[in-house]
Coordinates of C-alpha atoms and ligand atoms in Angstrom, one line a residue:
M1062 CA -20.2 8.8 -5.8
L1063 CA -20.6 6.6 -8.8
I1064 CA -18.2 6.1 -11.7
T1065 CA -19.1 3.8 -14.5
L1066 CA -16.7 2.2 -17.0
T1067 CA -18.2 0.6 -20.1
C1068 CA -16.2 -1.8 -22.2
A1069 CA -17.2 -2.8 -25.7
M1070 CA -15.8 -6.0 -27.2
P1071 CA -16.9 -9.4 -28.3
N1072 CA -17.5 -11.6 -25.2
A1073 CA -17.4 -8.4 -23.1
P1074 CA -18.3 -10.2 -19.8
D1075 CA -14.7 -11.6 -19.9
I1076 CA -13.5 -8.2 -18.7
G1077 CA -14.6 -9.5 -15.3
Y1078 CA -11.4 -11.7 -15.3
V1079 CA -9.2 -8.7 -15.9
L1080 CA -11.0 -6.5 -13.3
G1081 CA -11.0 -9.5 -10.9
K1082 CA -14.7 -9.0 -10.3
H1083 CA -17.4 -11.5 -11.5
P1084 CA -20.2 -9.8 -13.5
G1085 CA -22.7 -11.7 -11.5
S1086 CA -21.6 -10.6 -8.0
I1087 CA -21.4 -7.5 -6.0
F1088 CA -18.1 -6.6 -4.3
M1089 CA -18.0 -4.6 -1.1
R1090 CA -15.1 -3.5 1.0
Q1091 CA -14.6 -1.0 3.7
F1092 CA -11.7 1.2 3.3
S1093 CA -10.1 4.1 5.3
A1094 CA -12.6 6.7 4.1
G1095 CA -15.8 4.7 3.8
T1096 CA -17.1 1.8 1.7
V1097 CA -16.6 0.8 -1.9
W1098 CA -18.9 -1.4 -4.0
V1099 CA -18.3 -2.8 -7.5
Y1100 CA -21.2 -4.2 -9.5
Y1101 CA -22.3 -4.5 -13.1
P1102 CA -25.4 -2.6 -14.0
H1103 CA -25.3 -3.6 -17.6
V1104 CA -24.0 -6.9 -19.1
V1105 CA -24.6 -8.1 -22.6
D1106 CA -22.4 -10.2 -24.9
E1107 CA -20.8 -7.2 -26.6
Q1108 CA -20.8 -4.6 -23.9
V1109 CA -20.6 -4.5 -20.1
T1110 CA -20.7 -1.6 -17.7
V1111 CA -19.0 -1.8 -14.4
A1112 CA -19.9 0.6 -11.6
L1113 CA -17.6 1.8 -8.8
L1114 CA -19.7 3.2 -6.0
T1115 CA -18.1 4.8 -3.0
E1116 CA -19.8 5.9 0.1
I1117 CA -17.6 8.3 2.0
D1118 CA -18.1 9.0 5.6
P1119 CA -17.9 12.8 5.7
V1120 CA -18.1 13.1 9.5
G1121 CA -15.3 10.6 9.9
L1122 CA -13.1 12.6 7.6
V1123 CA -13.6 15.8 9.5
R1124 CA -12.7 14.3 12.8
G1125 CA -9.1 14.2 11.7
P1126 CA -7.0 17.3 12.1
A1127 CA -7.4 19.8 9.3
A1128 CA -3.8 19.3 8.3
L1129 CA -4.5 15.8 7.3
T1130 CA -8.0 15.9 6.0
Q1131 CA -8.1 19.5 4.8
L1132 CA -11.7 19.5 5.7
D1133 CA -13.4 21.4 8.5
Q1134 CA -17.1 21.0 7.8
Y1135 CA -19.2 18.0 8.7
V1136 CA -21.3 18.8 5.6
N1137 CA -18.8 18.6 2.8
D1138 CA -18.8 17.6 -0.8
R1139 CA -16.6 14.5 -0.5
P1140 CA -19.4 11.9 -0.6
Y1141 CA -20.7 13.3 -3.8
V1142 CA -17.7 14.2 -6.0
A1143 CA -14.9 12.2 -7.6
S1144 CA -11.8 13.1 -5.7
S1145 CA -8.6 11.6 -4.3
L1146 CA -10.8 9.4 -2.1
T1147 CA -12.3 7.9 -5.2
S1148 CA -8.8 7.1 -6.3
V1149 CA -8.1 5.3 -3.1
A1150 CA -11.4 3.3 -3.6
L1151 CA -10.3 2.5 -7.1
R1152 CA -7.1 0.9 -5.8
V1153 CA -9.0 -1.0 -3.1
A1154 CA -11.4 -2.4 -5.7
F1155 CA -9.1 -3.0 -8.6
S1156 CA -5.7 -3.6 -7.2
S1157 CA -4.8 -6.6 -9.4
A1158 CA -6.1 -4.9 -12.6
L1159 CA -4.2 -1.7 -11.7
A1160 CA -1.1 -3.9 -11.4
G1161 CA -1.8 -5.5 -14.7
R1162 CA -2.2 -9.0 -13.2
C1163 CA -4.7 -11.5 -14.4
E1164 CA -3.8 -15.2 -14.2
A1165 CA -7.0 -16.4 -15.8
R1166 CA -6.8 -14.3 -19.0
P1167 CA -3.3 -12.9 -19.4
D1168 CA -4.2 -12.5 -23.2
L1169 CA -6.7 -9.8 -22.2
V1170 CA -4.3 -7.8 -20.0
G1171 CA -2.2 -6.2 -22.8
R1172 CA -5.1 -5.7 -25.2
S1173 CA -6.4 -2.3 -26.0
L1174 CA -10.2 -2.2 -25.5
H1175 CA -12.8 0.4 -26.2
W1176 CA -13.6 2.1 -22.9
E1177 CA -16.1 4.8 -21.9
V1178 CA -15.7 6.2 -18.5
T1179 CA -18.4 8.4 -17.0
I1180 CA -17.9 10.6 -13.9
P1181 CA -21.1 12.5 -13.0
A1182 CA -19.4 15.0 -10.7
L1183 CA -15.7 15.5 -10.8
N1184 CA -14.1 18.2 -8.7
C1185 CA -11.6 20.4 -10.5
D1186 CA -10.5 23.8 -9.4
A1187 CA -9.0 24.7 -12.8
G1188 CA -11.8 24.4 -15.2
A1189 CA -12.8 22.0 -18.0
D1190 CA -9.7 23.0 -19.9
L1191 CA -7.5 21.2 -17.5
I1192 CA -9.6 18.0 -17.7
T1193 CA -9.1 18.1 -21.5
R1194 CA -5.4 18.9 -21.3
L1195 CA -4.9 15.9 -19.0
F1196 CA -6.9 13.2 -20.8
T1197 CA -6.6 14.1 -24.4
P1198 CA -2.9 13.4 -24.8
L1199 CA -3.6 10.0 -23.4
G1200 CA -5.9 9.2 -26.3
Y1201 CA -9.3 10.0 -24.9
E1202 CA -12.1 11.9 -26.5
V1203 CA -13.1 14.2 -23.6
V1204 CA -16.5 15.7 -22.8
A1205 CA -16.4 18.0 -19.7
E1206 CA -19.4 20.0 -18.8
C1207 CA -19.5 22.4 -15.9
L1208 CA -22.3 21.8 -13.5
P1209 CA -24.4 24.6 -12.0
L1210 CA -24.1 25.2 -8.3
D1211 CA -27.8 24.5 -8.1
A1212 CA -29.9 23.9 -11.2
R1213 CA -32.9 25.6 -9.5
F1214 CA -30.9 28.8 -9.0
P1215 CA -29.0 29.6 -12.2
A1216 CA -28.0 33.0 -10.8
W1217 CA -25.8 31.3 -8.2
G1218 CA -23.4 30.5 -11.1
E1219 CA -21.3 27.4 -11.8
A1220 CA -19.6 25.0 -9.4
N1221 CA -16.1 23.6 -9.7
L1222 CA -17.8 20.4 -10.7
F1223 CA -17.9 18.7 -14.0
Y1224 CA -19.8 16.0 -15.7
V1225 CA -17.0 14.1 -17.5
R1226 CA -17.1 11.4 -20.2
L1227 CA -13.9 9.9 -21.5
T1228 CA -13.9 7.6 -24.5
G1229 CA -10.8 5.9 -25.9
E1230 CA -8.9 2.7 -26.8
Q1231 CA -7.0 1.7 -23.7
T1232 CA -5.7 -1.4 -21.9
T1233 CA -7.7 -1.9 -18.7
Q1234 CA -4.6 -1.2 -16.6
A1235 CA -3.9 2.1 -18.5
A1236 CA -7.5 3.3 -18.1
L1237 CA -7.5 2.6 -14.4
S1238 CA -4.1 4.1 -13.8
H1239 CA -5.1 7.3 -15.7
L1240 CA -8.1 7.7 -13.3
Y1241 CA -6.0 6.6 -10.3
V1242 CA -3.4 9.3 -10.8
L1243 CA -5.5 12.1 -12.4
L1244 CA -8.5 12.2 -10.2
P1245 CA -6.5 13.6 -7.3
V1246 CA -4.5 15.8 -9.6
L1247 CA -7.8 17.4 -10.8
D1248 CA -9.2 17.6 -7.4
N1249 CA -6.0 19.2 -6.2
A1250 CA -6.7 18.2 -2.6
K1251 CA -5.4 15.0 -1.1
H1252 CA -7.1 13.7 1.9
Y1253 CA -4.3 11.7 3.3
Y1254 CA -0.7 12.3 4.1
V1255 CA 1.5 12.8 1.1
D1256 CA 4.9 11.2 1.6
A1257 CA 7.6 9.2 -0.1
Q1258 CA 5.1 6.3 -0.6
E1259 CA 2.9 8.6 -2.7
A1260 CA 5.9 9.4 -4.9
A1261 CA 6.4 5.7 -5.3
K1262 CA 2.7 5.2 -6.2
L1263 CA 2.9 8.0 -8.8
L1264 CA 5.8 6.3 -10.4
A1265 CA 4.3 2.8 -10.2
H1266 CA 1.0 3.9 -11.8
G1267 CA 2.1 6.8 -13.9
S1268 CA 5.6 6.3 -15.2
A1269 CA 4.4 4.3 -18.2
W1270 CA 2.6 7.3 -19.6
L1271 CA 3.8 10.3 -17.6
T1272 CA 7.2 10.5 -19.2
N1273 CA 5.7 11.7 -22.5
H1274 CA 2.8 13.6 -21.2
P1275 CA 2.9 17.3 -22.1
E1276 CA 1.5 18.2 -18.6
R1277 CA 3.9 16.0 -16.8
D1278 CA 5.2 18.7 -14.5
L1279 CA 1.8 19.9 -13.5
I1280 CA 0.6 16.4 -12.8
T1281 CA 3.6 15.7 -10.6
R1282 CA 3.3 19.0 -8.7
R1283 CA -0.4 18.6 -8.0
Y1284 CA -0.3 14.9 -7.3
L1285 CA 2.5 15.4 -4.7
R1286 CA 0.8 18.5 -3.2
Y1287 CA 3.7 20.8 -4.2
K1288 CA 6.2 19.0 -1.9
R1289 CA 9.4 20.0 -3.6
P1290 CA 11.8 17.2 -2.5
L1291 CA 9.2 14.6 -3.6
I1292 CA 8.7 16.4 -6.9
Q1293 CA 12.4 16.6 -7.7
Q1294 CA 12.9 13.0 -7.0
V1295 CA 10.0 11.9 -9.3
E1296 CA 11.1 14.3 -12.0
S1297 CA 14.7 13.0 -12.0
S1298 CA 13.4 9.5 -12.0
L1299 CA 11.2 10.1 -15.0
A1300 CA 14.0 11.9 -16.8
R1301 CA 16.2 8.8 -16.3
L1302 CA 13.4 6.6 -17.6
L1303 CA 13.1 8.8 -20.6
A1304 CA 16.8 8.7 -21.3
K1305 CA 16.7 5.0 -21.0
D1306 CA 13.9 4.5 -23.5
D1307 CA 16.5 3.7 -26.3
E1308 CA 18.8 1.6 -24.2
A1309 CA 18.8 -2.1 -23.7
P1310 CA 16.7 -3.2 -20.7
E1311 CA 18.4 -4.2 -17.4
T1312 CA 19.5 -7.8 -17.1
V1313 CA 17.3 -10.0 -15.1
D1314 CA 20.1 -10.6 -12.6
E1315 CA 20.1 -7.0 -11.7
L1316 CA 16.4 -7.1 -11.0
A1317 CA 15.8 -10.0 -8.8
T1318 CA 12.1 -9.2 -8.6
E1319 CA 11.4 -8.3 -12.1
E1320 CA 9.0 -11.1 -12.6
P1321 CA 6.4 -10.3 -9.9
L1322 CA 6.6 -6.6 -10.4
K1323 CA 6.4 -6.7 -14.2
G1324 CA 2.7 -6.0 -14.2
A1325 CA 2.7 -3.6 -11.3
H1326 CA 5.2 -1.3 -12.9
D1327 CA 5.7 -0.8 -16.5
A1328 CA 8.9 1.1 -15.6
E1329 CA 12.0 -0.5 -14.1
P1330 CA 11.1 -1.2 -10.5
H1331 CA 14.5 -0.3 -9.2
E1332 CA 13.9 3.2 -10.2
I1333 CA 10.9 3.3 -7.9
V1334 CA 12.8 2.0 -5.0
Q1335 CA 15.6 4.5 -5.6
V1336 CA 13.0 7.2 -5.1
V1337 CA 11.4 5.7 -2.1
S1338 CA 14.7 5.2 -0.3
A1339 CA 16.3 8.5 -1.3
L1340 CA 13.4 10.5 0.0
E1341 CA 13.2 12.1 3.4
A1342 CA 9.5 12.0 4.4
P1343 CA 9.1 15.3 6.1
T1344 CA 6.9 14.5 9.1
P1345 CA 5.7 11.3 10.6
T1346 CA 7.4 8.1 9.6
E1347 CA 5.7 5.3 7.8
T1348 CA 6.4 2.9 10.7
E1349 CA 3.7 1.1 12.4
H1350 CA 3.5 3.0 15.6
D1351 CA 3.5 6.4 14.0
M1352 CA 1.2 5.3 11.3
D1353 CA -1.2 4.3 14.0
A1354 CA -1.4 7.9 15.0
V1355 CA -1.8 9.1 11.5
E1356 CA -4.4 6.5 10.8
A1357 CA -6.4 7.0 13.9
V1358 CA -6.8 10.7 13.4
G1359 CA -6.5 11.1 9.7
K1360 CA -7.8 8.2 7.8
A1361 CA -10.2 6.0 9.5
P1362 CA -11.2 7.9 12.6
V1363 CA -14.6 6.5 13.3
E1364 CA -13.8 2.8 13.0
T1365 CA -10.4 3.0 14.4
V1366 CA -11.6 4.8 17.5
A1367 CA -14.3 2.1 17.9
I1368 CA -11.6 -0.6 17.7
E1369 CA -9.4 1.2 20.2
T1370 CA -12.3 1.6 22.6
A1371 CA -13.2 -2.1 22.2
K1372 CA -9.6 -3.0 22.9
A1373 CA -9.6 -1.0 26.0
T1374 CA -12.8 -2.4 27.3
V1375 CA -11.8 -6.1 27.0
G1376 CA -8.6 -5.4 28.8
E1377 CA -6.2 -6.2 26.0
P1378 CA -2.5 -5.7 26.6
P1379 CA -1.6 -2.3 25.3
E1380 CA -0.1 -2.5 21.9
Q1381 CA 3.3 -1.4 23.3
R1382 CA 3.4 -4.3 25.7
L1383 CA 2.4 -6.7 23.1
H1384 CA 5.2 -5.4 20.9
D1385 CA 7.7 -5.9 23.6
L1386 CA 6.6 -9.4 24.1
R1387 CA 7.0 -10.0 20.3
L1388 CA 10.5 -8.6 20.3
Q1389 CA 11.5 -10.7 23.3
A1390 CA 10.2 -13.8 21.6
V1391 CA 12.1 -13.0 18.5
M1392 CA 15.3 -12.4 20.4
E1393 CA 14.8 -15.7 22.2
A1394 CA 14.4 -17.5 18.8
V1395 CA 17.6 -15.8 17.6
R1396 CA 19.5 -16.8 20.7
A1397 CA 18.2 -20.4 20.5
S1398 CA 19.6 -20.8 17.0
G1399 CA 23.1 -19.9 18.2
A1400 CA 23.2 -17.2 15.5
H1401 CA 26.3 -14.9 15.4
S1402 CA 24.8 -12.5 12.9
L1403 CA 21.3 -11.0 12.5
V1404 CA 19.6 -8.9 9.9
D1405 CA 16.5 -7.1 10.9
L1406 CA 14.4 -6.7 7.7
G1407 CA 12.0 -3.8 8.0
C1408 CA 13.7 -2.7 11.2
G1409 CA 11.6 0.5 11.5
E1410 CA 12.7 2.6 14.5
G1411 CA 15.1 0.0 15.7
R1412 CA 13.3 -1.5 18.6
L1413 CA 14.7 -5.0 17.9
L1414 CA 18.1 -3.6 17.2
V1415 CA 18.2 -2.1 20.7
L1416 CA 17.8 -5.5 22.1
A1417 CA 20.1 -7.1 19.6
I1418 CA 23.0 -4.9 20.5
T1419 CA 23.0 -6.1 24.1
E1420 CA 23.3 -9.7 22.8
R1421 CA 27.0 -10.5 23.1
S1422 CA 26.9 -13.5 20.9
L1423 CA 25.9 -11.4 17.9
T1424 CA 29.0 -10.1 16.2
R1425 CA 27.3 -8.6 13.2
I1426 CA 23.9 -6.8 13.1
L1427 CA 22.2 -5.1 10.3
G1428 CA 18.9 -3.2 10.2
I1429 CA 17.3 -2.5 6.8
D1430 CA 14.3 -0.4 6.2
V1431 CA 12.8 1.5 3.2
S1432 CA 11.9 4.5 5.3
S1433 CA 14.8 6.9 5.9
T1434 CA 12.8 8.7 8.6
A1435 CA 12.4 5.5 10.6
L1436 CA 16.1 4.8 10.2
A1437 CA 16.9 8.3 11.5
R1438 CA 14.9 7.5 14.6
A1439 CA 16.6 4.1 14.9
R1440 CA 19.9 5.8 14.9
R1441 CA 18.7 8.2 17.6
R1442 CA 17.3 5.3 19.7
L1443 CA 20.7 3.5 19.5
H1444 CA 22.7 6.7 20.1
Y1445 CA 24.5 5.6 17.0
E1446 CA 26.7 8.7 16.7
T1447 CA 28.2 8.1 20.2
L1448 CA 28.9 4.4 19.7
S1449 CA 32.6 3.3 19.4
D1450 CA 34.1 2.5 16.0
A1451 CA 34.0 -1.1 16.9
Q1452 CA 30.3 -1.0 17.8
Q1453 CA 29.5 1.0 14.6
R1454 CA 31.2 -1.8 12.6
R1455 CA 29.2 -4.4 14.6
I1456 CA 25.8 -2.8 14.1
Q1457 CA 24.8 -1.1 10.9
I1458 CA 21.7 0.5 9.7
A1459 CA 21.0 1.0 6.0
L1460 CA 18.3 2.1 3.6
G1461 CA 17.1 -0.7 1.4
S1462 CA 14.1 -2.7 0.3
L1463 CA 13.2 -6.3 0.8
L1464 CA 11.8 -6.5 -2.6
Y1465 CA 15.0 -6.3 -4.6
R1466 CA 18.1 -8.5 -4.6
D1467 CA 20.6 -7.0 -2.3
K1468 CA 24.0 -8.5 -1.6
R1469 CA 24.1 -6.8 1.8
L1470 CA 21.3 -9.1 3.0
E1471 CA 23.3 -12.3 2.3
G1472 CA 25.5 -14.2 4.7
F1473 CA 23.5 -13.7 7.9
D1474 CA 22.8 -16.6 10.4
A1475 CA 19.4 -15.2 11.3
A1476 CA 16.9 -12.8 9.9
A1477 CA 13.9 -11.2 11.5
L1478 CA 10.7 -9.8 9.9
V1479 CA 8.8 -8.3 12.7
E1480 CA 5.3 -7.1 11.7
V1481 CA 6.5 -6.4 8.2
I1482 CA 5.0 -8.9 5.8
E1483 CA 1.4 -7.6 6.3
H1484 CA 2.5 -4.3 4.9
L1485 CA 3.4 -5.8 1.5
D1486 CA 0.7 -6.4 -1.1
A1487 CA 0.4 -9.8 -2.8
P1488 CA 2.9 -9.5 -5.7
R1489 CA 5.4 -7.8 -3.5
L1490 CA 5.1 -10.5 -0.9
G1491 CA 6.3 -12.9 -3.6
A1492 CA 9.3 -10.7 -4.3
M1493 CA 10.2 -10.6 -0.6
E1494 CA 10.0 -14.3 -0.4
R1495 CA 12.4 -14.8 -3.3
V1496 CA 14.8 -12.1 -1.9
V1497 CA 14.8 -13.5 1.6
F1498 CA 14.3 -17.2 1.4
G1499 CA 15.6 -17.7 -2.2
L1500 CA 18.6 -15.4 -2.3
A1501 CA 19.7 -14.2 1.1
R1502 CA 18.9 -17.6 2.7
P1503 CA 19.7 -17.1 6.4
R1504 CA 19.8 -20.3 8.4
R1505 CA 16.9 -19.1 10.5
V1506 CA 14.2 -16.7 9.5
I1507 CA 11.7 -15.4 12.2
V1508 CA 8.5 -13.8 11.0
T1509 CA 5.8 -12.3 13.1
T1510 CA 2.4 -11.1 11.9
P1511 CA -1.1 -10.5 13.4
N1512 CA -3.4 -13.4 14.0
R1513 CA -6.7 -12.5 12.4
D1514 CA -8.6 -15.2 14.4
Y1515 CA -8.0 -12.9 17.3
N1516 CA -9.7 -9.9 15.7
I1517 CA -13.1 -11.1 16.7
R1518 CA -12.3 -9.9 20.2
W1519 CA -12.7 -6.4 18.7
A1520 CA -16.0 -7.0 17.0
Q1521 CA -19.1 -5.0 17.8
P1522 CA -22.0 -7.0 19.1
D1523 CA -23.5 -9.1 16.3
Q1524 CA -20.7 -8.1 13.9
P1525 CA -19.5 -11.1 11.9
A1526 CA -15.7 -11.9 12.0
E1527 CA -15.1 -11.0 8.4
A1528 CA -16.5 -7.5 8.9
V1529 CA -14.0 -6.6 11.7
R1530 CA -11.5 -4.1 10.3
L1531 CA -7.8 -4.9 10.0
R1532 CA -5.8 -3.6 12.9
H1533 CA -3.9 -1.0 10.9
G1534 CA -4.7 1.1 7.8
D1535 CA -1.6 0.1 6.0
H1536 CA -2.0 -3.7 6.5
R1537 CA -2.7 -5.4 3.2
F1538 CA -3.9 -8.5 4.9
E1539 CA -4.1 -10.2 8.3
W1540 CA -4.0 -13.9 8.3
T1541 CA -5.8 -16.4 10.4
R1542 CA -3.5 -19.0 11.8
A1543 CA -4.6 -21.5 9.2
E1544 CA -3.8 -18.9 6.4
G1545 CA -0.4 -18.3 8.1
R1546 CA 0.3 -22.0 8.2
A1547 CA -0.6 -22.4 4.5
W1548 CA 1.8 -19.6 3.6
A1549 CA 4.6 -21.1 5.7
D1550 CA 4.0 -24.5 4.3
R1551 CA 4.4 -23.1 0.8
I1552 CA 7.6 -21.2 1.7
A1553 CA 9.0 -24.3 3.4
A1554 CA 8.3 -26.5 0.4
S1555 CA 9.5 -24.0 -2.2
Y1556 CA 12.7 -22.9 -0.5
G1557 CA 13.8 -26.0 1.5
Y1558 CA 13.0 -24.7 5.0
T1559 CA 11.3 -26.4 7.9
F1560 CA 9.1 -24.3 10.2
E1561 CA 7.4 -24.0 13.5
Q1562 CA 4.3 -21.8 14.1
R1563 CA 3.9 -20.3 17.5
E1564 CA 1.3 -18.1 19.3
L1565 CA 2.5 -14.7 20.5
G1566 CA 0.9 -12.8 23.3
P1567 CA -1.6 -13.6 26.0
S1568 CA -4.4 -16.0 25.1
D1569 CA -7.5 -17.1 26.8
P1570 CA -7.4 -20.8 27.5
D1571 CA -11.2 -20.8 27.2
S1572 CA -11.1 -19.5 23.7
P1573 CA -8.5 -21.7 21.9
E1574 CA -10.4 -21.0 18.6
I1575 CA -9.1 -17.4 18.6
G1576 CA -5.7 -17.9 20.0
A1577 CA -3.2 -15.1 20.8
P1578 CA -3.0 -11.7 19.2
S1579 CA 0.1 -12.4 17.1
Q1580 CA 1.6 -15.4 15.4
M1581 CA 5.2 -16.2 14.8
F1582 CA 6.9 -18.5 12.4
V1583 CA 10.4 -19.8 12.9
F1584 CA 11.9 -21.2 9.7
D1585 CA 15.1 -23.2 9.6
L1586 CA 17.1 -24.1 6.6
G1587 CA 16.4 -27.8 6.1
Ligands
SAH2874 N1 10.1 -4.3 12.6 C1 9.7 -3.0 13.1 C2 8.8 -2.1 12.3 C3 7.5 -2.7 11.8 S1 6.6 -1.6 10.9 C4 9.2 -3.2 14.5 O1 8.7 -4.3 14.8 O2 9.1 -2.2 15.3 C5 6.9 -2.2 9.2 C6 8.2 -1.6 8.7 O3 8.4 -2.3 7.4 C7 8.2 -0.1 8.5 O4 9.3 0.4 9.1 C8 8.4 0.0 7.0 O5 9.1 1.1 6.6 C9 9.1 -1.3 6.6 N2 8.9 -1.7 5.2 C10 7.7 -1.8 4.5 N3 8.0 -2.2 3.3 C11 9.3 -2.4 3.2 C12 10.2 -2.8 2.1 N4 9.7 -3.1 1.0 N5 11.5 -2.9 2.4 C13 12.0 -2.6 3.6 N6 11.2 -2.2 4.6 C14 9.9 -2.1 4.4

């Protein structure tokens, strides 16, 4: 599936800065449903065309349960039509441009440019009319031509497929966000689990233009796959934004993370968090272990299964045992600091909290997570309802985000971030750093994250290290130990901490170059 975007302006190749893709190179990345490439088929001074090519693995998609993939045929149209999978590929390829970030040429980010987008086959169950109704109000001239089912057999009639050309003056971020949100809306079939995070994505990428879009309700309904609680939350959030249009913006104080998120969300970021935290995701949680299950069956079946098999054959510790080791190491580091209070940031289902509650020296414990479903499980795991009043005062569990200043996070001796940071994408990582190390400032911060050096253990024969997939579909990165150290060095220097980097999990003394499966950083306020 190929989408092309053509931009006409003087010095047009400079658009490469905004897209984060050099016109002379080819970008390739594997993602949950296949592979995405970005390249420039046409580059002259006054016009460039950038192509987004996705190769979807149709068999891999089908191997997931129908509930997740909504597909039951190995031979399906997904590789050939623009769909929600193209939208995922778009985000993989152009994440910084979608977030409106471009350090090299910030002047270009806010500039309206002349764009022409061509989609040779777009799936839409509701006719050319809907395509026009969605894109025209956003300032595009729209061409949408229905394609025959098979050009050789006109009697077979027309398909639900359209050749689409969109022409308009748009900022790069706007053009990409329109496609990102509207391709799945037109396709009307998401191929991944729709939960609170999807509502947050819709707001992050759509709120700037959705509030005034005449088809706002239809877009929200179809994007969120008719899930009523999600729709209601997004609608009320958009209505609040609309009401706020005339009011003064929030003060910077109220939005600790305004700066890093400015580009990512044209709307007030706290609105987005409110939605994420207020929502009850109906089925599996977003936590690591459950996501593993969703991921393995629904999103990246072929490769994930391969990794799982490889793991088993080299006799790795089962993930659960490794996680127990991690948690014990973290508790040991808490104990060693003499901490009396602990905040578990991104506590998930409360596995660390269960250990913490048995630690008598801890008189105050708080677990914070953005997923209400995970927190419900944490409560069950701790038998929270049956704890005495005194214990309930001692240990608390609360919805919250690490990306926004939150007074509740302040005043703790120790903080833990266990397998959390790799779930945050780059601009949000900066927000978390400011919130945790800059504002909450616990005396000790313990961070664990995978060690990418170790991933080579899961490589196929002859597969280069860079080609080994990340361990989990929601991981935004996995650092080598050198990358981890560089990050920790920066944190220590910026926020006045010292740190120690440790290996976590069993390692092979004969392979020091790959180390142990996880890495841990223990930061102390200097
Ligand atoms: N620390 C737990 C869970 C790790 S999974 C454990 O070790 O078992 C990562 C967790 O981070 C998930 O529960 C996810 O909901 C949470 N998370 C992701 N982004 C977050 C954010 N911005 N604020 C708070 N929690 C977040």
